[in-house]
Coordinates of C-alpha atoms and ligand atoms in Angstrom, one line a residue:
M1 CA -122.0 -56.3 252.4
Y2 CA -118.8 -54.7 251.4
N3 CA -116.4 -55.4 248.5
S4 CA -113.0 -54.0 247.7
K5 CA -111.8 -52.2 244.6
I6 CA -108.6 -50.7 243.4
T7 CA -109.0 -46.9 243.2
G8 CA -105.5 -45.7 242.6
V9 CA -102.3 -47.1 241.2
G10 CA -98.7 -45.9 241.2
K11 CA -95.1 -47.0 240.4
Y12 CA -91.6 -45.9 240.9
L13 CA -88.5 -47.1 239.0
P14 CA -85.0 -46.0 239.7
E15 CA -83.5 -43.9 236.9
N16 CA -80.4 -46.0 236.4
I17 CA -80.8 -48.4 233.5
V18 CA -78.6 -51.5 233.3
T19 CA -78.6 -53.1 229.9
N20 CA -77.6 -56.6 229.0
A21 CA -74.5 -55.1 227.3
D22 CA -73.6 -53.5 230.7
L23 CA -73.7 -56.9 232.3
E24 CA -71.6 -58.4 229.5
K25 CA -68.8 -56.1 230.8
I26 CA -68.8 -57.6 234.3
M27 CA -69.6 -61.2 233.9
E28 CA -69.7 -64.0 231.3
T29 CA -73.1 -63.6 229.8
S30 CA -74.6 -62.3 226.6
D31 CA -77.5 -60.2 225.4
E32 CA -78.5 -63.1 223.2
W33 CA -78.6 -65.6 226.1
I34 CA -80.5 -63.3 228.4
Q35 CA -83.1 -62.3 225.8
E36 CA -83.6 -65.8 224.5
R37 CA -84.0 -67.4 227.9
T38 CA -85.9 -64.6 229.8
G39 CA -87.0 -61.8 227.4
I40 CA -85.1 -59.2 229.4
K41 CA -83.3 -56.4 227.6
E42 CA -82.6 -54.1 230.6
R43 CA -83.5 -53.5 234.2
R44 CA -83.2 -50.7 236.8
H45 CA -80.7 -50.7 239.6
I46 CA -80.5 -48.3 242.5
V47 CA -77.3 -46.4 242.5
K48 CA -75.9 -46.5 246.0
G49 CA -76.3 -43.1 247.6
D50 CA -79.1 -41.9 245.4
G51 CA -81.4 -41.8 248.4
N52 CA -83.5 -44.8 247.4
S53 CA -84.3 -47.8 249.5
T54 CA -87.0 -50.4 249.5
S55 CA -89.3 -48.2 251.6
V56 CA -88.3 -45.0 249.8
M57 CA -89.3 -46.4 246.4
G58 CA -92.5 -47.8 247.9
I59 CA -93.3 -44.4 249.4
K60 CA -92.9 -42.7 246.0
A61 CA -95.2 -45.2 244.3
A62 CA -97.7 -44.9 247.2
R63 CA -98.0 -41.1 247.0
I64 CA -99.0 -41.4 243.4
A65 CA -101.5 -44.2 244.1
I66 CA -103.0 -42.3 247.0
A67 CA -103.4 -39.1 244.9
R68 CA -105.0 -41.0 242.1
A69 CA -107.4 -42.5 244.5
G70 CA -108.4 -39.0 245.4
L71 CA -107.3 -39.4 249.0
E72 CA -105.1 -37.8 251.5
P73 CA -102.5 -40.1 253.2
K74 CA -104.3 -39.7 256.6
E75 CA -107.4 -41.4 255.1
I76 CA -105.4 -44.7 254.7
D77 CA -106.3 -47.0 257.6
F78 CA -104.0 -50.0 256.9
I79 CA -100.7 -50.5 255.1
L80 CA -99.6 -53.8 253.6
F81 CA -96.0 -53.9 252.4
A82 CA -94.9 -56.9 250.3
T83 CA -91.2 -57.4 249.9
L84 CA -88.4 -59.9 250.2
S85 CA -85.8 -57.2 250.4
P86 CA -86.9 -55.0 253.4
D87 CA -84.8 -52.1 254.5
Y88 CA -84.1 -53.8 257.8
Y89 CA -84.1 -57.4 259.0
F90 CA -86.6 -56.0 261.5
P91 CA -88.8 -54.0 261.8
G92 CA -90.6 -54.4 258.4
S93 CA -90.7 -51.6 255.8
G94 CA -94.5 -50.9 256.3
V95 CA -93.8 -48.9 259.5
L96 CA -91.3 -46.8 257.6
V97 CA -94.0 -45.9 255.1
Q98 CA -96.5 -45.1 257.9
E99 CA -94.0 -42.7 259.4
A100 CA -93.0 -41.1 256.1
L101 CA -96.6 -40.6 255.1
D102 CA -97.3 -39.3 258.6
I103 CA -100.4 -41.4 259.3
P104 CA -100.4 -41.6 263.1
N105 CA -101.0 -45.1 264.6
C106 CA -102.1 -46.6 261.3
P107 CA -101.4 -50.4 261.4
A108 CA -98.7 -51.5 259.0
M109 CA -97.9 -55.1 258.1
D110 CA -95.2 -56.7 256.0
I111 CA -96.0 -59.6 253.7
R112 CA -93.1 -62.0 253.1
M113 CA -94.3 -64.0 250.2
Q114 CA -91.6 -63.1 247.6
C115 CA -92.9 -63.1 244.0
S116 CA -96.4 -63.8 245.2
G117 CA -96.2 -61.1 247.8
F118 CA -98.4 -58.6 245.9
V119 CA -101.1 -61.1 245.2
Y120 CA -101.1 -62.2 248.8
A121 CA -101.3 -58.6 250.0
V122 CA -104.2 -57.8 247.7
A123 CA -106.1 -60.9 248.9
T124 CA -105.4 -59.9 252.5
A125 CA -106.5 -56.3 252.0
D126 CA -109.6 -57.6 250.3
Q127 CA -110.6 -59.6 253.3
F128 CA -110.0 -56.7 255.7
I129 CA -112.3 -54.5 253.6
K130 CA -115.0 -57.2 253.1
T131 CA -115.3 -57.7 256.9
G132 CA -115.8 -54.0 257.3
M133 CA -112.7 -53.5 259.5
Y134 CA -111.0 -51.0 257.1
Q135 CA -112.1 -48.7 254.4
N136 CA -108.9 -47.6 252.5
I137 CA -105.9 -49.9 252.4
L138 CA -102.5 -49.0 250.9
V139 CA -100.8 -52.1 249.3
I140 CA -97.2 -51.7 248.2
G141 CA -94.8 -54.1 246.5
S142 CA -91.2 -52.9 246.5
E143 CA -87.8 -54.5 246.0
Y144 CA -84.2 -53.5 246.1
H145 CA -82.5 -56.5 244.7
S146 CA -79.4 -55.1 243.1
G147 CA -77.4 -54.5 246.3
G148 CA -77.6 -58.1 247.3
L149 CA -76.9 -60.0 244.0
D150 CA -73.7 -61.9 243.1
M151 CA -72.7 -59.8 240.1
T152 CA -70.0 -62.2 239.0
T153 CA -70.2 -65.1 236.5
R154 CA -70.9 -67.4 239.5
G155 CA -74.3 -65.7 240.2
R156 CA -75.3 -65.0 236.5
N157 CA -78.3 -67.3 236.4
I158 CA -79.9 -65.0 239.0
S159 CA -78.3 -61.6 238.8
V160 CA -79.2 -60.9 235.2
I161 CA -82.9 -61.5 236.0
F162 CA -83.6 -59.3 238.9
G163 CA -84.3 -55.5 239.0
D164 CA -85.3 -52.8 241.5
G165 CA -88.6 -50.9 241.6
A166 CA -91.9 -50.4 243.4
G167 CA -95.6 -50.4 242.7
A168 CA -98.6 -49.5 244.9
V169 CA -102.3 -49.5 244.9
V170 CA -105.0 -48.1 247.1
M171 CA -107.9 -50.5 247.8
S172 CA -111.2 -49.0 248.9
R173 CA -114.6 -50.1 250.1
T174 CA -117.4 -50.4 247.6
T175 CA -121.0 -51.5 248.2
N176 CA -121.4 -52.9 244.7
P177 CA -120.7 -56.6 244.9
S178 CA -120.2 -57.0 241.2
E179 CA -117.2 -54.7 241.0
G180 CA -113.7 -54.9 242.4
I181 CA -112.0 -58.1 243.7
L182 CA -114.3 -60.9 242.9
S183 CA -112.1 -63.7 244.1
S184 CA -108.6 -64.6 245.2
H185 CA -106.8 -67.9 245.3
L186 CA -103.7 -68.5 247.4
Y187 CA -101.4 -71.5 247.8
S188 CA -98.0 -72.5 249.2
Q189 CA -95.8 -75.6 249.2
G190 CA -93.0 -75.4 251.8
K191 CA -91.6 -78.7 250.6
Y192 CA -89.7 -76.7 248.0
A193 CA -88.7 -73.8 250.2
E194 CA -85.0 -74.0 249.4
E195 CA -85.3 -74.3 245.6
L196 CA -85.5 -70.5 245.4
S197 CA -84.2 -69.0 248.6
L198 CA -81.6 -67.0 250.4
I199 CA -80.8 -69.0 253.5
G200 CA -77.9 -67.3 255.2
P201 CA -77.8 -65.2 257.3
N202 CA -80.6 -66.8 259.4
T203 CA -81.5 -67.1 263.0
G204 CA -79.3 -70.2 263.4
R205 CA -76.4 -68.6 261.7
W206 CA -75.9 -64.9 262.1
V207 CA -73.6 -62.6 260.1
P208 CA -70.7 -62.7 262.6
E209 CA -70.6 -66.5 262.4
I210 CA -70.6 -66.5 258.6
M211 CA -67.9 -63.8 258.6
A212 CA -65.8 -65.7 261.2
L213 CA -65.8 -68.8 259.0
N214 CA -64.4 -66.6 256.2
D215 CA -65.3 -69.5 253.8
P216 CA -65.1 -68.4 250.1
E217 CA -67.3 -71.3 249.2
D218 CA -70.1 -70.1 251.5
I219 CA -72.3 -68.1 249.3
S220 CA -75.5 -68.7 251.2
Y221 CA -76.0 -65.0 251.6
Y222 CA -76.7 -64.8 247.9
P223 CA -80.1 -65.9 246.4
Y224 CA -80.1 -69.4 245.1
M225 CA -82.5 -70.7 242.4
N226 CA -82.9 -74.1 240.8
G227 CA -84.0 -72.4 237.6
Q228 CA -85.4 -75.3 235.6
F229 CA -87.2 -76.8 238.5
V230 CA -88.8 -73.4 239.4
F231 CA -89.7 -72.9 235.7
K232 CA -91.4 -76.3 235.4
N233 CA -93.5 -75.7 238.6
A234 CA -94.3 -72.1 237.6
V235 CA -96.0 -73.0 234.3
V236 CA -98.2 -75.6 236.0
R237 CA -99.2 -73.5 239.0
F238 CA -99.8 -70.4 236.9
A239 CA -102.2 -72.3 234.7
E240 CA -104.0 -74.1 237.6
V241 CA -104.6 -71.0 239.7
I242 CA -105.8 -68.9 236.7
Q243 CA -108.1 -71.7 235.7
E244 CA -109.5 -71.8 239.3
G245 CA -110.2 -68.1 239.1
L246 CA -112.0 -68.5 235.8
E247 CA -114.2 -71.2 237.2
K248 CA -115.0 -69.3 240.3
T249 CA -116.0 -66.1 238.4
G250 CA -117.6 -68.0 235.5
W251 CA -115.5 -66.0 233.1
N252 CA -114.0 -67.7 230.0
S253 CA -110.6 -66.8 228.7
E254 CA -111.9 -64.7 225.8
Q255 CA -113.5 -62.4 228.3
I256 CA -110.2 -61.6 230.0
G257 CA -109.4 -57.9 229.3
L258 CA -105.9 -58.2 230.7
L259 CA -103.8 -60.9 232.3
I260 CA -101.0 -59.4 234.4
P261 CA -98.7 -62.2 235.3
H262 CA -95.9 -61.8 237.8
Q263 CA -92.9 -60.9 235.5
A264 CA -90.7 -63.9 236.2
N265 CA -89.7 -64.8 232.7
L266 CA -91.2 -63.9 229.3
R267 CA -91.2 -67.6 228.3
I268 CA -93.4 -68.4 231.3
A269 CA -95.9 -65.7 230.4
Q270 CA -95.9 -66.8 226.7
F271 CA -96.6 -70.4 227.9
V272 CA -99.6 -69.3 229.9
Q273 CA -100.8 -67.1 227.1
K274 CA -100.7 -70.1 224.7
K275 CA -102.4 -72.4 227.3
F276 CA -105.4 -70.1 227.6
R277 CA -105.3 -69.2 223.9
L278 CA -105.0 -65.5 224.8
R279 CA -104.3 -62.8 222.2
E280 CA -101.1 -60.7 222.5
D281 CA -103.2 -57.7 223.7
Q282 CA -104.7 -59.8 226.5
V283 CA -101.4 -60.3 228.3
Y284 CA -99.3 -57.5 229.8
N285 CA -95.5 -57.9 229.9
N286 CA -92.8 -55.4 230.7
I287 CA -90.1 -57.7 231.9
Q288 CA -88.2 -56.7 228.8
R289 CA -87.6 -53.3 230.5
Y290 CA -87.5 -53.9 234.2
G291 CA -86.5 -57.6 234.7
N292 CA -88.1 -59.5 237.5
T293 CA -88.9 -57.1 240.4
T294 CA -90.5 -59.8 242.5
A295 CA -93.3 -58.4 244.7
A296 CA -93.2 -55.1 242.8
S297 CA -93.7 -56.6 239.3
I298 CA -97.5 -56.9 239.3
P299 CA -98.2 -53.4 240.7
I300 CA -95.6 -51.9 238.3
A301 CA -97.2 -53.6 235.4
L302 CA -100.7 -52.8 236.5
T303 CA -99.9 -49.2 236.8
E304 CA -98.2 -49.1 233.5
A305 CA -101.1 -50.8 231.8
W306 CA -103.5 -48.4 233.5
E307 CA -101.4 -45.4 232.4
E308 CA -101.5 -46.8 228.8
G309 CA -105.3 -46.9 228.9
K310 CA -105.4 -50.7 228.9
V311 CA -107.2 -51.0 232.2
T312 CA -110.6 -49.2 232.1
E313 CA -113.9 -49.4 233.8
G314 CA -115.5 -52.7 233.1
S315 CA -112.2 -54.5 232.3
K316 CA -111.8 -58.0 233.5
I317 CA -108.3 -58.2 235.0
V318 CA -106.5 -61.3 236.2
L319 CA -103.4 -61.1 238.4
A320 CA -101.4 -64.3 238.8
A321 CA -98.0 -65.0 240.5
F322 CA -95.7 -67.9 241.4
G323 CA -92.5 -67.8 243.3
S324 CA -90.3 -68.7 246.2
G325 CA -91.9 -70.7 249.0
F326 CA -93.2 -72.1 246.7
T327 CA -96.1 -69.8 246.8
W328 CA -98.6 -68.9 244.1
G329 CA -102.0 -67.2 243.7
S330 CA -104.4 -65.3 241.5
V331 CA -106.8 -62.4 241.9
M332 CA -109.8 -61.8 239.6
I333 CA -110.8 -58.1 239.3
Q334 CA -113.8 -56.6 237.7
W335 CA -112.4 -53.0 237.2
Ligands
UT7_1 O1 -89.8 -65.0 240.0 C1 -89.8 -66.2 240.7 C2 -89.9 -67.3 239.9 N1 -88.8 -67.5 239.0 C3 -88.9 -68.1 237.9 O2 -90.0 -68.5 237.5 C4 -87.6 -68.4 237.1 C5 -87.7 -69.7 236.5 N2 -86.5 -70.1 235.8 C6 -86.0 -69.5 234.7 O3 -86.5 -68.4 234.3 C7 -84.9 -70.1 233.9 O4 -84.6 -71.4 234.5 C8 -83.6 -69.3 233.9 C9 -83.8 -68.1 233.1 C10 -83.2 -68.9 235.3 C11 -82.4 -70.1 233.3 O5 -82.8 -70.5 232.1 P1 -82.6 -72.0 231.6 O6 -83.0 -72.1 230.2 O7 -83.3 -72.9 232.6 O8 -81.0 -72.2 231.8 P2 -80.2 -73.2 232.7 O9 -80.2 -72.8 234.1 O10 -80.6 -74.6 232.4 O11 -78.7 -73.0 232.2 C12 -78.3 -73.3 230.8 C13 -76.9 -72.9 230.6 C14 -75.9 -73.4 231.7 O12 -74.7 -73.7 231.1 P3 -74.4 -75.2 230.7 O13 -74.4 -75.9 232.0 O14 -75.4 -75.7 229.7 O15 -73.0 -75.1 230.1 C15 -75.7 -72.1 232.6 O16 -74.5 -72.1 233.2 O17 -76.8 -71.5 230.6 C16 -75.8 -71.0 231.5 N3 -76.2 -69.7 232.1 C17 -75.9 -68.6 231.5 N4 -75.2 -68.3 230.4 C18 -75.1 -67.0 230.0 C19 -76.9 -69.5 233.2 N5 -77.0 -68.2 233.4 C20 -76.4 -67.6 232.3 C21 -76.2 -66.2 231.9 N6 -75.6 -66.0 230.8 N7 -76.7 -65.2 232.6

C-alpha cells in the first residue's frame, strides 16, 4: 500500500510590488476600502518584458521544490499544472514546464479549477501515487493575472484583489500509511459557473468576432465576479469541507497545526477561523502581501509557512479552497 507525502516546496513571486496607494493613482479606490474589505495591502505584478510568464514563474518555483525534495528533475514522473491563466489558450502550461526541466516524455496535465486548482491537483497526484502508477509528482500552481485585468475604476472590485505568483510542491511515494495526504474532499457546482468567470473569448465567440463588434460595452474578456454572492457561498463551503476532513481523519480543530486557506479574502479566512475556534497561530494568511493568486495562493502560503518553520514533521496541516466553478475542496495532511 502506498501513500503520498509532500517532500519539497517552492515559491516564486515577481519582484514588482504594487501597493494600494499605487492603485489609488489609476482608479477610484482607496487603501482604506481595500484593506477593510479584503485585508490586502500590496500584491505582485509581472512587469511586461521581465521574462516572466505563468509557466516561467511555475518553473522557478518548481526548481526550488525539486531541489528541496532532494531530487533531480529527471526523477519527476508526472507534472500537474494548476492555473486559470495559462501561457496559451492551448496547449497547457504543464508541457512547457516539462520541456524547460528537460524531462523527456514525462506526462504533463493542466488542471483548470481556478482557486481550487491546487487542492484538486494535490488530490489528483495523491491518487496517482496511491495506485502505484507514479512515484514523484510535481504539482504547480501559477497565475499571471495582472496582464488581463481591467485596471480602471470599472474593474476595481476585481483588479485590486488579484496578484501574480507561483508555488510548487513535489509529492512522493511513502509506504507509511499514517503520514502524508490522509484524505481529500472535492466538490463543484456548475450551476454558478458564471458568478465568477471570464466568458469571452470562448469557442462560440472568438477574438476576431469580439473585435469586429468593437462594442465598448462588451467587457466579457475581463473577469466578472458577483462578489457578495461568492463571499456568502465561500464561507459556507469552506466550513463544510474542512469539517468533512476533520470527521474523516478523526482530528478535532484543536489538533490542527496549520490551516492554510486559499487566500481569497482575509475576512473569509477570519470567518473560518472563528467558526472552528482556531487560534491566530493555527491559520496562515499572507493575502496582505500578495493578494489573491488563485491556484498559486495555497502553495505560496505553504512554502512561506514551511520556510518560517511553521510546518514541521508531525504537523497536522489542512488545505482548503473555494472558487470559480463553483469548486471547493480540502486536503488533510499529516506532515
Ligand atoms: O478567490 C475566489 C473566491 N473569491 C472570493 O471569495 C471573493 C469573495 N468576495 C469578496 O471578497 C468581496 O465581495 C469583495 C472584496 C470582492 C467586495 O467586497 P464587498 O464588501 O462585497 O463590496 P461590494 O461588492 O458589495 O461593493 C460595495 C461598494 C460598492 O459601491 P456602492 O454600490 O455601495 O456605492 C462598490 O462599487 O464598494 C464599491 N467598490 C469599491 N470601492 C473602492 C467595489 N470595489 C471597490 C474598490 N474600491 N476597489
